[in-house]
């Protein structure tokens, strides 16, 4: 596996692969890799000749300085996992390489989907995500990019950006990878204390319970959302939101919508967890 930190060697590699007619899959990450990331890599290896994984903790998508400061960095372990997984190139740029002028003068905004749910709770988050993913696409020029459904709103936002900006990247999605107790794998899980870790599966459990009751609440989904919030609070969480939305665009679900997704964000101590569940 080649590790590349600068743009020019990355482009050189890219030219070489293009010359050989090889397709490239990009798996963008912020490091601290777990089995969920490795599943994305494996999918990339099935679909393309070459897999590039980027590790870049993107300051522009953090709405809180303490969250950015607490983000776990495990470069050696990450490198070993990627090499073992058969990745061709690890692209790990410095912040100054991605933001040469120090900030976001030119930015990618995705109104609508970028302003609701996570976008409303974390102002600026999705502008940071869309901008950095656009930059990574420009740098790596992948034929396809692979994202997890754990960040379902992020996935839809990136699809919207790719469609709106006519980008030549196919976006692939993979289901959330979970621990055996149902907790969605996330780098943030490492920050949970013992007590919070024991409570954390309650988030997925609540989503599953709510999903089972959707048909009984078809005419009054807000009441079910409220019940879910209450359930999370009883399980030791501070809920941010639980929303039942239309899967294709995250608009509020109407009584006769079939393809739904339940999305939730909740705090356990100072760790904010998100999860979602497809229904229908
Ligand atoms: O999902 C993530 O890890 C990040 O939001 C991403 C897509 C790598 C952009 O920084």
PDB file of C-alpha atoms and ligand atoms in Angstrom:
ATOM      1  CA  UNK A   1       0.000   0.000   0.000  1.00  0.00           C
ATOM      2  CA  UNK A   2       1.309   3.444  -0.944  1.00  0.00           C
ATOM      3  CA  UNK A   3       0.828   6.243   1.586  1.00  0.00           C
ATOM      4  CA  UNK A   4       0.541   9.647  -0.026  1.00  0.00           C
ATOM      5  CA  UNK A   5       0.278  12.966   1.808  1.00  0.00           C
ATOM      6  CA  UNK A   6       0.739  15.396  -1.069  1.00  0.00           C
ATOM      7  CA  UNK A   7      -1.386  16.158  -4.112  1.00  0.00           C
ATOM      8  CA  UNK A   8       1.196  15.681  -6.884  1.00  0.00           C
ATOM      9  CA  UNK A   9       2.138  12.042  -6.097  1.00  0.00           C
ATOM     10  CA  UNK A  10      -1.571  11.259  -5.785  1.00  0.00           C
ATOM     11  CA  UNK A  11      -2.229  12.702  -9.249  1.00  0.00           C
ATOM     12  CA  UNK A  12       0.736  10.805 -10.650  1.00  0.00           C
ATOM     13  CA  UNK A  13      -0.654   7.537  -9.294  1.00  0.00           C
ATOM     14  CA  UNK A  14      -4.055   8.446 -10.695  1.00  0.00           C
ATOM     15  CA  UNK A  15      -2.597   9.116 -14.163  1.00  0.00           C
ATOM     16  CA  UNK A  16      -0.778   5.780 -14.066  1.00  0.00           C
ATOM     17  CA  UNK A  17      -3.976   3.890 -13.191  1.00  0.00           C
ATOM     18  CA  UNK A  18      -6.023   5.735 -15.770  1.00  0.00           C
ATOM     19  CA  UNK A  19      -3.398   4.914 -18.408  1.00  0.00           C
ATOM     20  CA  UNK A  20      -3.788   1.227 -17.534  1.00  0.00           C
ATOM     21  CA  UNK A  21      -7.586   1.491 -17.832  1.00  0.00           C
ATOM     22  CA  UNK A  22      -8.102   0.790 -14.130  1.00  0.00           C
ATOM     23  CA  UNK A  23     -11.210   1.925 -12.240  1.00  0.00           C
ATOM     24  CA  UNK A  24     -10.711   3.616  -8.872  1.00  0.00           C
ATOM     25  CA  UNK A  25     -12.959   3.454  -5.798  1.00  0.00           C
ATOM     26  CA  UNK A  26     -12.591   6.056  -3.055  1.00  0.00           C
ATOM     27  CA  UNK A  27     -13.545   5.417   0.575  1.00  0.00           C
ATOM     28  CA  UNK A  28     -13.423   8.790   2.364  1.00  0.00           C
ATOM     29  CA  UNK A  29     -12.880   8.509   6.143  1.00  0.00           C
ATOM     30  CA  UNK A  30     -11.716  10.505   9.132  1.00  0.00           C
ATOM     31  CA  UNK A  31      -9.650   7.579  10.440  1.00  0.00           C
ATOM     32  CA  UNK A  32      -9.993   5.599  13.680  1.00  0.00           C
ATOM     33  CA  UNK A  33     -11.103   2.791  11.432  1.00  0.00           C
ATOM     34  CA  UNK A  34     -13.467  -0.001  12.451  1.00  0.00           C
ATOM     35  CA  UNK A  35     -15.190  -2.936  10.760  1.00  0.00           C
ATOM     36  CA  UNK A  36     -17.726  -0.571   9.145  1.00  0.00           C
ATOM     37  CA  UNK A  37     -14.950   1.202   7.239  1.00  0.00           C
ATOM     38  CA  UNK A  38     -13.348  -2.107   6.277  1.00  0.00           C
ATOM     39  CA  UNK A  39     -16.659  -3.290   4.810  1.00  0.00           C
ATOM     40  CA  UNK A  40     -16.594  -0.207   2.553  1.00  0.00           C
ATOM     41  CA  UNK A  41     -13.041  -1.066   1.505  1.00  0.00           C
ATOM     42  CA  UNK A  42     -14.048  -4.640   0.727  1.00  0.00           C
ATOM     43  CA  UNK A  43     -16.920  -3.392  -1.454  1.00  0.00           C
ATOM     44  CA  UNK A  44     -14.470  -1.077  -3.222  1.00  0.00           C
ATOM     45  CA  UNK A  45     -12.222  -4.015  -3.987  1.00  0.00           C
ATOM     46  CA  UNK A  46     -15.176  -5.893  -5.490  1.00  0.00           C
ATOM     47  CA  UNK A  47     -16.253  -2.987  -7.695  1.00  0.00           C
ATOM     48  CA  UNK A  48     -12.981  -1.386  -8.821  1.00  0.00           C
ATOM     49  CA  UNK A  49      -9.411  -2.270  -9.764  1.00  0.00           C
ATOM     50  CA  UNK A  50      -7.913   0.134  -7.227  1.00  0.00           C
ATOM     51  CA  UNK A  51      -9.050   1.361  -3.820  1.00  0.00           C
ATOM     52  CA  UNK A  52      -7.985   4.685  -2.333  1.00  0.00           C
ATOM     53  CA  UNK A  53      -8.869   5.407   1.303  1.00  0.00           C
ATOM     54  CA  UNK A  54      -8.581   8.988   2.482  1.00  0.00           C
ATOM     55  CA  UNK A  55      -8.019   9.806   6.132  1.00  0.00           C
ATOM     56  CA  UNK A  56      -8.602  13.451   6.878  1.00  0.00           C
ATOM     57  CA  UNK A  57     -10.165  14.821  10.050  1.00  0.00           C
ATOM     58  CA  UNK A  58     -11.950  17.709   8.421  1.00  0.00           C
ATOM     59  CA  UNK A  59     -12.063  20.714  10.757  1.00  0.00           C
ATOM     60  CA  UNK A  60     -14.681  22.431   8.577  1.00  0.00           C
ATOM     61  CA  UNK A  61     -17.389  19.909   9.457  1.00  0.00           C
ATOM     62  CA  UNK A  62     -17.051  20.190  13.249  1.00  0.00           C
ATOM     63  CA  UNK A  63     -19.432  22.673  14.795  1.00  0.00           C
ATOM     64  CA  UNK A  64     -17.722  22.413  18.196  1.00  0.00           C
ATOM     65  CA  UNK A  65     -13.996  22.847  18.900  1.00  0.00           C
ATOM     66  CA  UNK A  66     -14.107  20.322  21.789  1.00  0.00           C
ATOM     67  CA  UNK A  67     -15.566  17.664  19.476  1.00  0.00           C
ATOM     68  CA  UNK A  68     -12.750  18.221  16.956  1.00  0.00           C
ATOM     69  CA  UNK A  69     -10.123  18.151  19.723  1.00  0.00           C
ATOM     70  CA  UNK A  70     -11.546  14.888  21.131  1.00  0.00           C
ATOM     71  CA  UNK A  71     -11.684  13.129  17.746  1.00  0.00           C
ATOM     72  CA  UNK A  72      -9.559   9.964  18.071  1.00  0.00           C
ATOM     73  CA  UNK A  73      -6.377   9.707  15.962  1.00  0.00           C
ATOM     74  CA  UNK A  74      -4.965   6.196  15.479  1.00  0.00           C
ATOM     75  CA  UNK A  75      -2.747   6.525  12.383  1.00  0.00           C
ATOM     76  CA  UNK A  76      -0.543   3.466  12.914  1.00  0.00           C
ATOM     77  CA  UNK A  77      -3.439   1.096  13.631  1.00  0.00           C
ATOM     78  CA  UNK A  78      -5.380   2.564  10.679  1.00  0.00           C
ATOM     79  CA  UNK A  79      -2.468   2.081   8.294  1.00  0.00           C
ATOM     80  CA  UNK A  80      -2.033  -1.552   9.382  1.00  0.00           C
ATOM     81  CA  UNK A  81      -5.750  -2.297   8.904  1.00  0.00           C
ATOM     82  CA  UNK A  82      -5.796  -0.739   5.440  1.00  0.00           C
ATOM     83  CA  UNK A  83      -2.653  -2.548   4.306  1.00  0.00           C
ATOM     84  CA  UNK A  84      -4.116  -5.853   5.534  1.00  0.00           C
ATOM     85  CA  UNK A  85      -7.385  -5.083   3.722  1.00  0.00           C
ATOM     86  CA  UNK A  86      -5.561  -4.750   0.378  1.00  0.00           C
ATOM     87  CA  UNK A  87      -5.951  -0.974  -0.086  1.00  0.00           C
ATOM     88  CA  UNK A  88      -3.800   0.407  -2.904  1.00  0.00           C
ATOM     89  CA  UNK A  89      -3.343   3.931  -1.633  1.00  0.00           C
ATOM     90  CA  UNK A  90      -3.864   5.738   1.663  1.00  0.00           C
ATOM     91  CA  UNK A  91      -4.275   9.459   1.037  1.00  0.00           C
ATOM     92  CA  UNK A  92      -3.638  11.280   4.305  1.00  0.00           C
ATOM     93  CA  UNK A  93      -3.241  14.994   3.592  1.00  0.00           C
ATOM     94  CA  UNK A  94      -2.373  17.742   6.081  1.00  0.00           C
ATOM     95  CA  UNK A  95      -5.009  20.383   6.788  1.00  0.00           C
ATOM     96  CA  UNK A  96      -2.934  22.973   4.880  1.00  0.00           C
ATOM     97  CA  UNK A  97      -3.018  20.771   1.776  1.00  0.00           C
ATOM     98  CA  UNK A  98      -6.816  20.628   1.781  1.00  0.00           C
ATOM     99  CA  UNK A  99      -7.332  24.227   2.920  1.00  0.00           C
ATOM    100  CA  UNK A 100      -4.308  26.106   1.497  1.00  0.00           C
ATOM    101  CA  UNK A 101      -5.741  29.496   2.472  1.00  0.00           C
ATOM    102  CA  UNK A 102      -6.754  28.313   5.896  1.00  0.00           C
ATOM    103  CA  UNK A 103     -10.498  28.228   5.426  1.00  0.00           C
ATOM    104  CA  UNK A 104     -13.570  27.915   3.288  1.00  0.00           C
ATOM    105  CA  UNK A 105     -13.652  30.919   0.958  1.00  0.00           C
ATOM    106  CA  UNK A 106     -15.092  28.722  -1.794  1.00  0.00           C
ATOM    107  CA  UNK A 107     -17.597  26.276  -0.370  1.00  0.00           C
ATOM    108  CA  UNK A 108     -20.208  23.769  -1.450  1.00  0.00           C
ATOM    109  CA  UNK A 109     -23.630  24.365   0.081  1.00  0.00           C
ATOM    110  CA  UNK A 110     -26.454  21.885  -0.390  1.00  0.00           C
ATOM    111  CA  UNK A 111     -29.579  23.755   0.726  1.00  0.00           C
ATOM    112  CA  UNK A 112     -32.664  21.780   1.694  1.00  0.00           C
ATOM    113  CA  UNK A 113     -31.260  18.433   2.718  1.00  0.00           C
ATOM    114  CA  UNK A 114     -28.223  20.154   4.259  1.00  0.00           C
ATOM    115  CA  UNK A 115     -30.336  22.339   6.532  1.00  0.00           C
ATOM    116  CA  UNK A 116     -32.565  19.847   8.312  1.00  0.00           C
ATOM    117  CA  UNK A 117     -31.945  17.294  11.107  1.00  0.00           C
ATOM    118  CA  UNK A 118     -28.128  17.072  11.489  1.00  0.00           C
ATOM    119  CA  UNK A 119     -27.807  20.299   9.512  1.00  0.00           C
ATOM    120  CA  UNK A 120     -30.124  22.114  11.929  1.00  0.00           C
ATOM    121  CA  UNK A 121     -28.462  20.653  15.038  1.00  0.00           C
ATOM    122  CA  UNK A 122     -24.897  21.204  13.795  1.00  0.00           C
ATOM    123  CA  UNK A 123     -24.749  24.503  11.869  1.00  0.00           C
ATOM    124  CA  UNK A 124     -22.154  24.465   9.086  1.00  0.00           C
ATOM    125  CA  UNK A 125     -21.570  20.712   9.401  1.00  0.00           C
ATOM    126  CA  UNK A 126     -22.864  19.750   5.977  1.00  0.00           C
ATOM    127  CA  UNK A 127     -21.158  22.648   4.197  1.00  0.00           C
ATOM    128  CA  UNK A 128     -17.928  21.252   5.644  1.00  0.00           C
ATOM    129  CA  UNK A 129     -18.816  17.720   4.531  1.00  0.00           C
ATOM    130  CA  UNK A 130     -19.908  18.683   1.008  1.00  0.00           C
ATOM    131  CA  UNK A 131     -16.870  20.912   0.490  1.00  0.00           C
ATOM    132  CA  UNK A 132     -14.332  18.332   1.625  1.00  0.00           C
ATOM    133  CA  UNK A 133     -15.977  15.482  -0.291  1.00  0.00           C
ATOM    134  CA  UNK A 134     -16.012  17.667  -3.429  1.00  0.00           C
ATOM    135  CA  UNK A 135     -12.293  18.378  -2.896  1.00  0.00           C
ATOM    136  CA  UNK A 136     -11.535  14.674  -2.380  1.00  0.00           C
ATOM    137  CA  UNK A 137     -13.420  13.836  -5.577  1.00  0.00           C
ATOM    138  CA  UNK A 138     -11.394  16.498  -7.444  1.00  0.00           C
ATOM    139  CA  UNK A 139      -8.139  15.164  -6.045  1.00  0.00           C
ATOM    140  CA  UNK A 140      -8.678  11.416  -6.357  1.00  0.00           C
ATOM    141  CA  UNK A 141     -11.005  11.528  -9.401  1.00  0.00           C
ATOM    142  CA  UNK A 142     -12.607   8.200  -8.458  1.00  0.00           C
ATOM    143  CA  UNK A 143     -15.067   6.427 -10.727  1.00  0.00           C
ATOM    144  CA  UNK A 144     -16.975   5.469  -7.597  1.00  0.00           C
ATOM    145  CA  UNK A 145     -17.109   6.457  -3.959  1.00  0.00           C
ATOM    146  CA  UNK A 146     -18.455   4.334  -1.136  1.00  0.00           C
ATOM    147  CA  UNK A 147     -20.270   5.584   1.964  1.00  0.00           C
ATOM    148  CA  UNK A 148     -22.037   3.910   4.890  1.00  0.00           C
ATOM    149  CA  UNK A 149     -25.754   4.266   5.543  1.00  0.00           C
ATOM    150  CA  UNK A 150     -25.008   5.032   9.201  1.00  0.00           C
ATOM    151  CA  UNK A 151     -24.703   8.679   8.096  1.00  0.00           C
ATOM    152  CA  UNK A 152     -27.818   8.420   5.973  1.00  0.00           C
ATOM    153  CA  UNK A 153     -28.417  12.150   5.630  1.00  0.00           C
ATOM    154  CA  UNK A 154     -24.780  12.633   4.606  1.00  0.00           C
ATOM    155  CA  UNK A 155     -25.228   9.949   1.954  1.00  0.00           C
ATOM    156  CA  UNK A 156     -28.299  11.687   0.479  1.00  0.00           C
ATOM    157  CA  UNK A 157     -26.545  15.045   0.616  1.00  0.00           C
ATOM    158  CA  UNK A 158     -23.542  13.700  -1.304  1.00  0.00           C
ATOM    159  CA  UNK A 159     -25.832  12.102  -3.894  1.00  0.00           C
ATOM    160  CA  UNK A 160     -27.598  15.474  -4.281  1.00  0.00           C
ATOM    161  CA  UNK A 161     -24.259  17.277  -4.712  1.00  0.00           C
ATOM    162  CA  UNK A 162     -23.039  14.744  -7.283  1.00  0.00           C
ATOM    163  CA  UNK A 163     -26.273  15.075  -9.282  1.00  0.00           C
ATOM    164  CA  UNK A 164     -26.486  18.872  -9.038  1.00  0.00           C
ATOM    165  CA  UNK A 165     -22.830  19.437  -9.973  1.00  0.00           C
ATOM    166  CA  UNK A 166     -22.802  16.757 -12.709  1.00  0.00           C
ATOM    167  CA  UNK A 167     -19.911  14.958 -11.061  1.00  0.00           C
ATOM    168  CA  UNK A 168     -18.693  11.808 -12.794  1.00  0.00           C
ATOM    169  CA  UNK A 169     -18.704   9.723  -9.613  1.00  0.00           C
ATOM    170  CA  UNK A 170     -21.021   6.829  -8.856  1.00  0.00           C
ATOM    171  CA  UNK A 171     -22.017   6.839  -5.189  1.00  0.00           C
ATOM    172  CA  UNK A 172     -22.362   3.401  -3.600  1.00  0.00           C
ATOM    173  CA  UNK A 173     -23.893   2.826  -0.165  1.00  0.00           C
ATOM    174  CA  UNK A 174     -23.509   0.001   2.314  1.00  0.00           C
ATOM    175  CA  UNK A 175     -25.745  -0.878   5.282  1.00  0.00           C
ATOM    176  CA  UNK A 176     -24.628   0.114   8.768  1.00  0.00           C
ATOM    177  CA  UNK A 177     -22.301  -2.351  10.468  1.00  0.00           C
ATOM    178  CA  UNK A 178     -23.295  -2.987  14.082  1.00  0.00           C
ATOM    179  CA  UNK A 179     -21.820  -4.413  17.248  1.00  0.00           C
ATOM    180  CA  UNK A 180     -23.448  -7.648  18.445  1.00  0.00           C
ATOM    181  CA  UNK A 181     -25.702  -5.637  20.809  1.00  0.00           C
ATOM    182  CA  UNK A 182     -27.024  -3.477  17.952  1.00  0.00           C
ATOM    183  CA  UNK A 183     -24.924  -0.354  18.516  1.00  0.00           C
ATOM    184  CA  UNK A 184     -23.946   1.172  15.164  1.00  0.00           C
ATOM    185  CA  UNK A 185     -20.167   1.169  14.757  1.00  0.00           C
ATOM    186  CA  UNK A 186     -18.740   4.664  15.049  1.00  0.00           C
ATOM    187  CA  UNK A 187     -15.455   6.271  16.024  1.00  0.00           C
ATOM    188  CA  UNK A 188     -17.403   8.131  18.710  1.00  0.00           C
ATOM    189  CA  UNK A 189     -18.188   4.856  20.516  1.00  0.00           C
ATOM    190  CA  UNK A 190     -14.595   4.815  21.792  1.00  0.00           C
ATOM    191  CA  UNK A 191     -15.382   7.933  23.796  1.00  0.00           C
ATOM    192  CA  UNK A 192     -18.206   6.294  25.745  1.00  0.00           C
ATOM    193  CA  UNK A 193     -17.458   5.468  29.389  1.00  0.00           C
ATOM    194  CA  UNK A 194     -18.328   2.018  30.705  1.00  0.00           C
ATOM    195  CA  UNK A 195     -21.758   3.107  31.962  1.00  0.00           C
ATOM    196  CA  UNK A 196     -22.630   4.943  28.728  1.00  0.00           C
ATOM    197  CA  UNK A 197     -21.403   2.050  26.594  1.00  0.00           C
ATOM    198  CA  UNK A 198     -23.830  -0.242  28.448  1.00  0.00           C
ATOM    199  CA  UNK A 199     -26.704   2.181  27.728  1.00  0.00           C
ATOM    200  CA  UNK A 200     -25.754   2.887  24.089  1.00  0.00           C
ATOM    201  CA  UNK A 201     -27.595  -0.069  22.428  1.00  0.00           C
ATOM    202  CA  UNK A 202     -30.800   1.573  23.726  1.00  0.00           C
ATOM    203  CA  UNK A 203     -30.669   3.903  20.727  1.00  0.00           C
ATOM    204  CA  UNK A 204     -30.998   1.135  18.144  1.00  0.00           C
ATOM    205  CA  UNK A 205     -33.442  -0.742  20.380  1.00  0.00           C
ATOM    206  CA  UNK A 206     -35.697   2.330  20.514  1.00  0.00           C
ATOM    207  CA  UNK A 207     -35.608   2.679  16.721  1.00  0.00           C
ATOM    208  CA  UNK A 208     -36.581  -0.971  16.304  1.00  0.00           C
ATOM    209  CA  UNK A 209     -39.448  -0.626  18.773  1.00  0.00           C
ATOM    210  CA  UNK A 210     -40.708   2.510  17.027  1.00  0.00           C
ATOM    211  CA  UNK A 211     -40.479   0.828  13.609  1.00  0.00           C
ATOM    212  CA  UNK A 212     -42.686  -1.992  14.877  1.00  0.00           C
ATOM    213  CA  UNK A 213     -45.396   0.517  15.854  1.00  0.00           C
ATOM    214  CA  UNK A 214     -45.440   2.678  12.710  1.00  0.00           C
ATOM    215  CA  UNK A 215     -48.549   1.130  11.221  1.00  0.00           C
ATOM    216  CA  UNK A 216     -50.508   1.772  14.445  1.00  0.00           C
ATOM    217  CA  UNK A 217     -49.525   5.453  14.313  1.00  0.00           C
ATOM    218  CA  UNK A 218     -49.911   6.064  10.548  1.00  0.00           C
ATOM    219  CA  UNK A 219     -52.275   9.008  11.111  1.00  0.00           C
ATOM    220  CA  UNK A 220     -50.177  10.530  13.879  1.00  0.00           C
ATOM    221  CA  UNK A 221     -46.452   9.961  13.375  1.00  0.00           C
ATOM    222  CA  UNK A 222     -45.468  12.991  15.520  1.00  0.00           C
ATOM    223  CA  UNK A 223     -46.996  11.209  18.533  1.00  0.00           C
ATOM    224  CA  UNK A 224     -44.794   8.188  17.818  1.00  0.00           C
ATOM    225  CA  UNK A 225     -41.735  10.430  17.500  1.00  0.00           C
ATOM    226  CA  UNK A 226     -42.566  11.940  20.864  1.00  0.00           C
ATOM    227  CA  UNK A 227     -42.933   8.486  22.373  1.00  0.00           C
ATOM    228  CA  UNK A 228     -39.511   7.558  20.989  1.00  0.00           C
ATOM    229  CA  UNK A 229     -37.971  10.672  22.575  1.00  0.00           C
ATOM    230  CA  UNK A 230     -39.526   9.706  25.894  1.00  0.00           C
ATOM    231  CA  UNK A 231     -38.267   6.139  25.526  1.00  0.00           C
ATOM    232  CA  UNK A 232     -34.716   7.401  24.879  1.00  0.00           C
ATOM    233  CA  UNK A 233     -34.865   9.676  27.917  1.00  0.00           C
ATOM    234  CA  UNK A 234     -36.045   6.724  30.049  1.00  0.00           C
ATOM    235  CA  UNK A 235     -33.036   4.766  28.754  1.00  0.00           C
ATOM    236  CA  UNK A 236     -30.579   7.405  29.943  1.00  0.00           C
ATOM    237  CA  UNK A 237     -30.174   9.485  26.747  1.00  0.00           C
ATOM    238  CA  UNK A 238     -30.683  13.175  26.180  1.00  0.00           C
ATOM    239  CA  UNK A 239     -32.510  12.995  22.864  1.00  0.00           C
ATOM    240  CA  UNK A 240     -31.783  15.605  20.197  1.00  0.00           C
ATOM    241  CA  UNK A 241     -34.338  14.354  17.674  1.00  0.00           C
ATOM    242  CA  UNK A 242     -36.201  11.261  16.549  1.00  0.00           C
ATOM    243  CA  UNK A 243     -37.837  11.782  13.153  1.00  0.00           C
ATOM    244  CA  UNK A 244     -39.771   9.526  10.811  1.00  0.00           C
ATOM    245  CA  UNK A 245     -39.013  10.727   7.299  1.00  0.00           C
ATOM    246  CA  UNK A 246     -39.520   9.829   3.662  1.00  0.00           C
ATOM    247  CA  UNK A 247     -36.497   7.805   2.646  1.00  0.00           C
ATOM    248  CA  UNK A 248     -35.820   9.419  -0.731  1.00  0.00           C
ATOM    249  CA  UNK A 249     -35.493  13.040   0.460  1.00  0.00           C
ATOM    250  CA  UNK A 250     -36.025  13.096   4.246  1.00  0.00           C
ATOM    251  CA  UNK A 251     -39.206  15.152   3.922  1.00  0.00           C
ATOM    252  CA  UNK A 252     -41.659  14.575   6.804  1.00  0.00           C
ATOM    253  CA  UNK A 253     -43.497  11.306   6.152  1.00  0.00           C
ATOM    254  CA  UNK A 254     -47.120  11.400   5.063  1.00  0.00           C
ATOM    255  CA  UNK A 255     -49.551   8.742   6.312  1.00  0.00           C
ATOM    256  CA  UNK A 256     -49.394   6.768   3.034  1.00  0.00           C
ATOM    257  CA  UNK A 257     -45.604   6.937   2.416  1.00  0.00           C
ATOM    258  CA  UNK A 258     -44.186   3.404   2.227  1.00  0.00           C
ATOM    259  CA  UNK A 259     -40.414   3.887   2.069  1.00  0.00           C
ATOM    260  CA  UNK A 260     -39.451   5.478   5.353  1.00  0.00           C
ATOM    261  CA  UNK A 261     -36.405   5.982   7.501  1.00  0.00           C
ATOM    262  CA  UNK A 262     -36.354   6.721  11.223  1.00  0.00           C
ATOM    263  CA  UNK A 263     -33.433   8.954  12.153  1.00  0.00           C
ATOM    264  CA  UNK A 264     -32.286   9.745  15.650  1.00  0.00           C
ATOM    265  CA  UNK A 265     -29.581  11.707  17.424  1.00  0.00           C
ATOM    266  CA  UNK A 266     -29.096  11.569  21.171  1.00  0.00           C
ATOM    267  CA  UNK A 267     -26.483  12.386  23.774  1.00  0.00           C
ATOM    268  CA  UNK A 268     -25.001   9.994  26.297  1.00  0.00           C
ATOM    269  CA  UNK A 269     -22.990  12.228  28.590  1.00  0.00           C
ATOM    270  CA  UNK A 270     -20.850  14.352  26.277  1.00  0.00           C
ATOM    271  CA  UNK A 271     -20.978  11.911  23.351  1.00  0.00           C
ATOM    272  CA  UNK A 272     -23.533  12.486  20.601  1.00  0.00           C
ATOM    273  CA  UNK A 273     -24.668   9.321  18.817  1.00  0.00           C
ATOM    274  CA  UNK A 274     -26.730   9.030  15.642  1.00  0.00           C
ATOM    275  CA  UNK A 275     -28.482   6.053  14.129  1.00  0.00           C
ATOM    276  CA  UNK A 276     -31.226   5.283  11.636  1.00  0.00           C
ATOM    277  CA  UNK A 277     -33.467   2.439  10.574  1.00  0.00           C
ATOM    278  CA  UNK A 278     -35.124   1.808   7.224  1.00  0.00           C
ATOM    279  CA  UNK A 279     -38.805   0.880   7.284  1.00  0.00           C
ATOM    280  CA  UNK A 280     -40.832  -0.497   4.379  1.00  0.00           C
TER     281      UNK A 280
HETATM  282  O1  LIG B   1     -18.333  10.225   7.196  1.00  0.00           O
HETATM  283  C1  LIG B   1     -17.200  10.718   7.397  1.00  0.00           C
HETATM  284  O2  LIG B   1     -16.302  10.101   7.977  1.00  0.00           O
HETATM  285  C2  LIG B   1     -16.931  12.144   6.943  1.00  0.00           C
HETATM  286  O3  LIG B   1     -18.063  12.942   7.071  1.00  0.00           O
HETATM  287  C3  LIG B   1     -16.376  12.205   5.508  1.00  0.00           C
HETATM  288  C4  LIG B   1     -17.365  11.699   4.495  1.00  0.00           C
HETATM  289  C5  LIG B   1     -15.083  11.410   5.425  1.00  0.00           C
HETATM  290  C6  LIG B   1     -16.044  13.659   5.145  1.00  0.00           C
HETATM  291  O4  LIG B   1     -15.106  14.212   6.000  1.00  0.00           O
END
